[in-house]
Amino acid sequence: MRNVQSTFLQKWFDEVWNKDDINAIDRLFSQTASAKGILTDDQPKGAEGFKLFYKDFRNQFHNVNISVDDAISQDDIEAARTTVTAIHTSTGKPVTFSGMCMVKTADGKIVEAFNNYDFLGMYQQIGQRLTAEQ
């Protein structure tokens, strides 16, 4: 385990999400990077593609805070276990959910990302059902 404060992912979550700095995406996310688990294959790659997800999430949630609970790294790969807290804009309901993020970096930018977040738990907290009505 690493001191999470010294990790690239701590910098990413703090600058992009906690400080709500969309311009940090250009500084920290490669123009050719992919983000598995949050972007579909038909969406644009790189910073512009990630900004689509970012803007959509920010339209649905405010007061977003992502804390890095644990992190490990080796060479150019880093992984973090995170906790997300936010307020759902439409309902005013608070949400808390966890997730994992693994990134490969080069030249100080994410070049590949793999994300696994508990979006089912998040949707349940705001009262949404993801199954068909019976």
XYZ file of N, CA and C in Angstrom:
402
model
N 0.836 -1.177 0.000
C 0.000 0.000 0.000
C 0.884 1.245 0.000
N 0.388 2.267 -0.635
C 1.107 3.541 -0.674
C 0.373 4.561 0.169
N 1.092 5.583 0.534
C 0.452 6.738 1.129
C -0.442 7.330 0.041
N -1.744 7.281 0.235
C -2.663 7.677 -0.835
C -2.487 9.130 -1.256
N -1.982 9.973 -0.366
C -1.814 11.386 -0.707
C -0.758 11.604 -1.780
N 0.136 10.628 -1.971
C 1.216 10.786 -2.947
C 0.929 10.085 -4.273
N -0.285 9.619 -4.465
C -0.598 8.848 -5.668
C -1.115 9.729 -6.805
N -0.935 9.240 -8.011
C -1.479 9.924 -9.180
C -3.005 9.975 -9.096
N -3.619 8.862 -8.678
C -5.081 8.838 -8.624
C -5.633 9.816 -7.593
N -4.933 10.020 -6.484
C -5.372 11.042 -5.529
C -5.378 12.409 -6.214
N -4.331 12.692 -6.969
C -4.259 13.959 -7.713
C -5.414 14.052 -8.709
N -5.667 12.976 -9.460
C -6.748 12.939 -10.438
C -8.092 13.229 -9.776
N -8.443 12.462 -8.739
C -9.751 12.636 -8.104
C -9.866 13.997 -7.431
N -8.801 14.464 -6.827
C -8.851 15.755 -6.154
C -9.024 16.897 -7.150
N -8.191 16.913 -8.179
C -8.246 18.032 -9.127
C -9.487 17.991 -10.021
N -9.774 16.837 -10.594
C -10.890 16.739 -11.540
C -12.228 16.760 -10.815
N -12.400 15.889 -9.839
C -13.713 15.705 -9.214
C -13.927 16.594 -7.992
N -13.029 16.558 -7.035
C -13.259 17.294 -5.790
C -13.182 18.804 -5.975
N -12.317 19.258 -6.867
C -12.206 20.698 -7.149
C -13.047 21.116 -8.350
N -13.742 20.153 -8.963
C -14.627 20.418 -10.107
C -13.896 21.199 -11.199
N -12.718 20.698 -11.575
C -11.883 21.376 -12.569
C -11.860 20.576 -13.869
N -12.779 20.879 -14.763
C -12.862 20.153 -16.032
C -11.581 20.316 -16.852
N -10.873 21.425 -16.694
C -9.625 21.636 -17.433
C -8.511 20.692 -16.990
N -8.613 20.164 -15.774
C -7.618 19.203 -15.296
C -7.670 17.915 -16.113
N -8.804 17.626 -16.721
C -8.909 16.434 -17.569
C -7.908 16.530 -18.715
N -7.803 17.687 -19.332
C -6.834 17.867 -20.423
C -5.395 17.696 -19.943
N -5.122 18.109 -18.722
C -3.763 17.995 -18.178
C -3.410 16.574 -17.755
N -4.418 15.767 -17.381
C -4.141 14.475 -16.749
C -4.638 13.259 -17.522
N -5.346 13.461 -18.627
C -5.937 12.353 -19.385
C -5.496 12.477 -20.839
N -4.812 11.470 -21.340
C -4.283 11.493 -22.705
C -5.401 11.647 -23.738
N -5.075 12.278 -24.849
C -6.048 12.460 -25.934
C -6.418 11.145 -26.614
N -5.657 10.094 -26.372
C -5.954 8.792 -26.984
C -6.358 7.744 -25.955
N -6.517 8.139 -24.697
C -6.813 7.191 -23.620
C -8.216 6.610 -23.741
N -8.377 5.422 -23.186
C -9.692 4.800 -23.078
C -10.051 4.703 -21.600
N -11.349 4.680 -21.310
C -11.830 4.571 -19.932
C -12.889 3.479 -19.889
N -12.454 2.256 -19.708
C -13.368 1.110 -19.661
C -14.233 1.193 -18.405
N -15.484 0.791 -18.542
C -16.393 0.761 -17.407
C -17.237 2.007 -17.249
N -16.871 3.095 -17.936
C -17.695 4.309 -17.870
C -17.961 4.907 -19.240
N -17.176 4.538 -20.231
C -17.398 4.996 -21.604
C -17.670 3.787 -22.485
N -18.560 3.947 -23.435
C -18.835 2.863 -24.370
C -17.866 2.939 -25.541
N -17.756 1.848 -26.261
C -16.806 1.791 -27.370
C -17.121 2.791 -28.481
N -18.394 3.214 -28.589
C -18.747 4.147 -29.660
C -18.585 5.619 -29.251
N -18.198 5.884 -28.004
C -17.957 7.259 -27.573
C -16.539 7.675 -27.949
N -16.323 8.968 -28.081
C -14.969 9.439 -28.402
C -13.967 9.009 -27.334
N -12.752 8.783 -27.755
C -11.672 8.433 -26.832
C -11.039 9.706 -26.277
N -10.156 9.526 -25.330
C -9.363 10.624 -24.824
C -10.120 11.574 -23.924
N -9.498 12.718 -23.703
C -10.044 13.717 -22.794
C -11.440 14.167 -23.218
N -11.655 14.329 -24.519
C -12.977 14.784 -24.982
C -14.060 13.760 -24.662
N -13.759 12.490 -24.831
C -14.719 11.444 -24.484
C -14.988 11.408 -22.991
N -13.937 11.533 -22.186
C -14.127 11.516 -20.739
C -14.955 12.714 -20.285
N -14.772 13.850 -20.934
C -15.543 15.039 -20.565
C -17.044 14.823 -20.757
N -17.437 14.002 -21.729
C -18.857 13.696 -21.910
C -19.414 13.014 -20.668
N -18.691 12.004 -20.165
C -19.106 11.316 -18.941
C -19.108 12.288 -17.762
N -18.051 13.057 -17.639
C -17.893 14.004 -16.535
C -19.061 14.999 -16.487
N -19.364 15.602 -17.628
C -20.447 16.590 -17.680
C -21.790 15.952 -17.356
N -22.036 14.757 -17.870
C -23.289 14.063 -17.593
C -23.415 13.756 -16.103
N -22.344 13.242 -15.508
C -22.378 12.933 -14.076
C -22.587 14.207 -13.269
N -21.880 15.258 -13.617
C -22.008 16.536 -12.905
C -23.396 17.156 -13.073
N -24.074 16.903 -14.182
C -25.444 17.385 -14.349
C -26.402 16.641 -13.428
N -26.089 15.387 -13.131
C -26.964 14.577 -12.286
C -26.642 14.683 -10.798
N -25.397 15.055 -10.472
C -24.956 15.088 -9.077
C -24.139 16.346 -8.806
N -24.278 16.876 -7.598
C -23.432 17.995 -7.173
C -22.812 17.649 -5.817
N -21.954 18.533 -5.333
C -21.193 18.271 -4.098
C -20.471 16.928 -4.176
N -19.891 16.648 -5.322
C -19.193 15.381 -5.538
C -17.862 15.404 -4.789
N -17.613 14.323 -4.056
C -16.320 14.145 -3.395
C -15.910 12.692 -3.546
N -14.690 12.481 -4.002
C -14.170 11.124 -4.148
C -12.923 11.013 -3.293
N -12.978 10.093 -2.329
C -11.814 9.871 -1.470
C -11.118 8.583 -1.893
N -9.803 8.613 -1.852
C -9.006 7.420 -2.131
C -8.762 6.740 -0.791
N -9.332 5.543 -0.632
C -9.241 4.820 0.631
C -7.969 3.976 0.723
N -7.592 3.350 -0.367
C -6.375 2.542 -0.457
C -5.828 2.675 -1.863
N -4.524 2.532 -2.010
C -3.922 2.583 -3.345
C -2.695 1.684 -3.385
N -2.497 1.071 -4.541
C -1.284 0.297 -4.789
C -0.747 0.702 -6.153
N 0.560 0.554 -6.320
C 1.134 0.907 -7.617
C 2.382 0.082 -7.877
N 2.629 -0.105 -9.141
C 3.849 -0.758 -9.597
C 4.163 -0.212 -10.978
N 5.353 0.314 -11.125
C 5.796 0.888 -12.393
C 4.792 1.933 -12.869
N 4.177 1.722 -14.030
C 3.254 2.716 -14.592
C 1.778 2.379 -14.354
N 1.510 1.432 -13.456
C 0.139 1.015 -13.146
C -0.184 1.416 -11.709
N -1.382 1.956 -11.522
C -1.832 2.334 -10.184
C -3.294 1.938 -10.037
N -3.657 1.456 -8.854
C -5.045 1.086 -8.577
C -5.466 1.701 -7.251
N -6.734 2.075 -7.174
C -7.243 2.689 -5.950
C -8.656 2.202 -5.660
N -8.919 2.024 -4.362
C -10.276 1.767 -3.875
C -10.795 3.107 -3.390
N -11.962 3.489 -3.861
C -12.467 4.831 -3.592
C -13.875 4.811 -3.003
N -14.238 5.918 -2.382
C -15.602 6.144 -1.916
C -16.082 7.460 -2.514
N -17.255 7.411 -3.129
C -17.856 8.584 -3.761
C -19.036 9.042 -2.914
N -19.092 10.329 -2.611
C -20.275 10.919 -1.993
C -20.731 12.069 -2.883
N -22.037 12.260 -2.948
C -22.600 13.322 -3.784
C -24.064 13.529 -3.407
N -24.647 14.557 -3.980
C -26.078 14.836 -3.828
C -26.717 14.715 -5.203
N -27.768 13.891 -5.296
C -28.489 13.747 -6.556
C -29.290 15.026 -6.788
N -29.042 15.685 -7.882
C -29.614 17.003 -8.142
C -31.140 16.977 -8.204
N -31.722 16.000 -8.875
C -33.180 15.972 -9.055
C -33.941 15.696 -7.767
N -33.412 14.795 -6.932
C -34.138 14.388 -5.726
C -33.612 15.034 -4.456
N -32.390 15.558 -4.499
C -31.770 16.098 -3.298
C -31.246 15.027 -2.354
N -31.315 13.768 -2.779
C -30.875 12.666 -1.919
C -29.356 12.514 -1.962
N -28.764 12.296 -0.778
C -27.328 12.020 -0.753
C -27.062 10.578 -1.172
N -25.937 10.357 -1.815
C -25.518 9.004 -2.180
C -24.081 8.788 -1.717
N -23.805 7.554 -1.384
C -22.450 7.110 -1.067
C -22.278 5.751 -1.710
N -21.235 5.600 -2.518
C -20.964 4.308 -3.134
C -19.468 4.153 -3.346
N -19.058 2.916 -3.516
C -17.627 2.640 -3.628
C -17.271 2.197 -5.034
N -15.977 2.168 -5.285
C -15.521 1.729 -6.592
C -14.028 1.485 -6.609
N -13.602 0.908 -7.708
C -12.189 0.634 -7.944
C -11.813 1.257 -9.277
N -10.617 1.792 -9.326
C -10.098 2.375 -10.550
C -8.650 1.931 -10.708
N -8.306 1.464 -11.894
C -6.927 1.102 -12.209
C -6.528 1.878 -13.447
N -5.363 2.495 -13.403
C -4.903 3.283 -14.544
C -3.474 2.922 -14.919
N -3.213 3.114 -16.192
C -1.848 3.059 -16.702
C -1.515 4.488 -17.096
N -0.326 4.953 -16.711
C 0.060 6.328 -17.007
C 1.326 6.372 -17.856
N 1.462 7.446 -18.589
C 2.676 7.736 -19.361
C 2.788 9.249 -19.474
N 3.952 9.764 -19.251
C 4.199 11.208 -19.348
C 3.237 12.026 -18.484
N 2.901 11.502 -17.301
C 2.060 12.234 -16.367
C 0.587 12.271 -16.708
N 0.150 11.380 -17.617
C -1.263 11.345 -18.005
C -1.777 9.910 -18.006
N -3.069 9.777 -17.792
C -3.721 8.474 -17.916
C -3.765 8.106 -19.389
N -3.310 6.900 -19.719
C -3.392 6.413 -21.095
C -4.383 5.257 -21.218
N -4.733 4.662 -20.081
C -5.713 3.583 -20.070
C -6.308 3.522 -18.669
N -7.637 3.380 -18.585
C -8.303 3.325 -17.286
C -9.343 2.216 -17.283
N -9.425 1.540 -16.151
C -10.427 0.499 -15.937
C -11.184 0.872 -14.669
N -12.507 0.982 -14.787
C -13.340 1.449 -13.683
C -14.407 0.428 -13.340
N -14.645 0.256 -12.045
C -15.700 -0.627 -11.573
C -16.336 0.049 -10.365
N -17.479 0.688 -10.578
C -18.159 1.428 -9.522
C -19.542 0.842 -9.274
N -20.016 0.958 -8.041
C -21.301 0.402 -7.635
C -22.437 1.341 -8.049
N -22.634 1.444 -9.356
C -23.704 2.306 -9.853
C -25.083 1.748 -9.511
N -25.226 0.422 -9.377
C -26.501 -0.160 -8.954
C -26.864 0.363 -7.564
N -25.918 0.312 -6.637
C -26.168 0.831 -5.294
C -26.503 2.312 -5.308
N -25.836 3.058 -6.171
C -26.101 4.486 -6.294
C -27.543 4.721 -6.753
N -27.956 3.997 -7.796
C -29.318 4.172 -8.302
C -30.359 3.762 -7.268
N -30.092 2.714 -6.506
C -31.027 2.298 -5.461
C -31.183 3.386 -4.405
N -30.111 4.081 -4.087
C -30.168 5.139 -3.076
C -31.029 6.320 -3.514
N -31.167 6.527 -4.812
C -32.014 7.635 -5.278
C -33.398 7.145 -5.685
N -33.678 5.868 -5.381
C -35.013 5.327 -5.591
C -35.309 4.845 -6.989
N -34.289 4.630 -7.790
C -34.520 4.143 -9.153
C -34.415 2.627 -9.197
N -35.265 2.042 -10.019
C -35.230 0.595 -10.240
C -34.576 0.335 -11.584
N -33.758 -0.690 -11.633
C -33.106 -1.046 -12.885
C -33.668 -2.326 -13.472
N -34.792 -2.771 -12.928
C -35.450 -3.962 -13.460
C -36.800 -3.563 -14.029
N -37.292 -4.370 -14.935
C -38.591 -4.097 -15.557
C -39.710 -4.274 -14.534
N -40.724 -3.451 -14.647
C -41.906 -3.596 -13.797
C -42.579 -4.915 -14.116
N -43.114 -5.572 -13.104
C -43.793 -6.862 -13.302
C -45.286 -6.670 -13.328
